[in-house]
């Protein structure tokens, strides 16, 4: 990609649920408008604006896929392919860089689906400003409020 533009803001790691699975849709039109170009994705970064989690997230799995769908359906998960997995993941305040174990090639035409799954292991109170629904469409022009993790 040719840009470091922030496309989505929300709460990926701020759930009080023991297990969490989220899919985010990035529309090709929004990515292109933000300056991205087709190419190989080898890293994802998430900006934690205020860290509130006390324990590492367990069994973090990230998957990616392409689709021509322009919206996600709450009753159907989009097919994705594993690109990253770790047994423990601790967030830090600021940018959290995840270097993919398997790169992902984006053609510049299809929409990208990113799926993030993790287990908290210990339920704790977590204050969130904006919680993600089960699935969330990313939109460059209408970002969610910043997250507290």
mmCIF file of N, CA, C and O in Angstrom, residues 2 14 20 26 29 38 44 67 80 82 96 133 136 139 147:
data_model
loop_
_atom_site.group_PDB
_atom_site.id
_atom_site.type_symbol
_atom_site.label_atom_id
_atom_site.label_comp_id
_atom_site.label_asym_id
_atom_site.label_seq_id
_atom_site.Cartn_x
_atom_site.Cartn_y
_atom_site.Cartn_z
ATOM 1 N N UNK A 2 0.324 2.291 -0.497
ATOM 2 C CA UNK A 2 1.114 3.512 -0.594
ATOM 3 C C UNK A 2 0.663 4.575 0.408
ATOM 4 O O UNK A 2 0.985 5.721 0.255
ATOM 5 N N UNK A 14 -11.794 -4.307 22.918
ATOM 6 C CA UNK A 14 -12.388 -3.750 24.120
ATOM 7 C C UNK A 14 -13.628 -4.471 24.609
ATOM 8 O O UNK A 14 -14.429 -3.893 25.308
ATOM 9 N N UNK A 20 -14.324 -13.173 21.275
ATOM 10 C CA UNK A 20 -14.831 -12.159 20.359
ATOM 11 C C UNK A 20 -14.380 -12.471 18.940
ATOM 12 O O UNK A 20 -13.232 -12.864 18.721
ATOM 13 N N UNK A 26 -13.588 -3.198 4.379
ATOM 14 C CA UNK A 26 -12.969 -2.002 3.818
ATOM 15 C C UNK A 26 -13.314 -1.970 2.335
ATOM 16 O O UNK A 26 -12.885 -2.831 1.577
ATOM 17 N N UNK A 29 -13.378 1.321 -2.994
ATOM 18 C CA UNK A 29 -13.533 2.734 -3.362
ATOM 19 C C UNK A 29 -13.008 3.654 -2.259
ATOM 20 O O UNK A 29 -12.377 4.672 -2.547
ATOM 21 N N UNK A 38 -3.229 -1.056 -5.260
ATOM 22 C CA UNK A 38 -3.156 -2.518 -5.198
ATOM 23 C C UNK A 38 -1.749 -2.939 -4.808
ATOM 24 O O UNK A 38 -0.776 -2.214 -5.035
ATOM 25 N N UNK A 44 -0.565 -4.905 9.465
ATOM 26 C CA UNK A 44 -1.741 -4.160 9.885
ATOM 27 C C UNK A 44 -1.358 -3.406 11.143
ATOM 28 O O UNK A 44 -0.562 -3.893 11.946
ATOM 29 N N UNK A 67 -13.989 -9.524 -1.316
ATOM 30 C CA UNK A 67 -15.382 -9.736 -1.671
ATOM 31 C C UNK A 67 -15.860 -8.594 -2.560
ATOM 32 O O UNK A 67 -15.313 -7.483 -2.505
ATOM 33 N N UNK A 80 -12.590 -16.069 4.698
ATOM 34 C CA UNK A 80 -11.303 -15.407 4.900
ATOM 35 C C UNK A 80 -10.208 -16.459 5.020
ATOM 36 O O UNK A 80 -10.483 -17.626 5.254
ATOM 37 N N UNK A 82 -6.342 -17.314 6.900
ATOM 38 C CA UNK A 82 -5.465 -16.904 8.001
ATOM 39 C C UNK A 82 -4.223 -16.163 7.500
ATOM 40 O O UNK A 82 -3.582 -16.575 6.537
ATOM 41 N N UNK A 96 -0.206 -0.280 17.434
ATOM 42 C CA UNK A 96 0.113 -1.690 17.622
ATOM 43 C C UNK A 96 0.296 -2.293 16.240
ATOM 44 O O UNK A 96 -0.668 -2.445 15.488
ATOM 45 N N UNK A 133 -20.188 -3.617 16.590
ATOM 46 C CA UNK A 133 -21.204 -4.641 16.459
ATOM 47 C C UNK A 133 -20.495 -5.885 15.969
ATOM 48 O O UNK A 133 -19.305 -5.889 15.686
ATOM 49 N N UNK A 136 -18.845 -4.807 11.166
ATOM 50 C CA UNK A 136 -18.833 -3.364 10.992
ATOM 51 C C UNK A 136 -18.262 -3.012 9.633
ATOM 52 O O UNK A 136 -17.244 -3.540 9.229
ATOM 53 N N UNK A 139 -15.634 2.932 6.999
ATOM 54 C CA UNK A 139 -15.983 4.010 6.100
ATOM 55 C C UNK A 139 -15.013 5.161 6.342
ATOM 56 O O UNK A 139 -14.952 5.695 7.438
ATOM 57 N N UNK A 147 -11.258 4.645 20.226
ATOM 58 C CA UNK A 147 -11.463 3.515 21.123
ATOM 59 C C UNK A 147 -10.669 3.635 22.406
ATOM 60 O O UNK A 147 -9.636 4.268 22.466
#
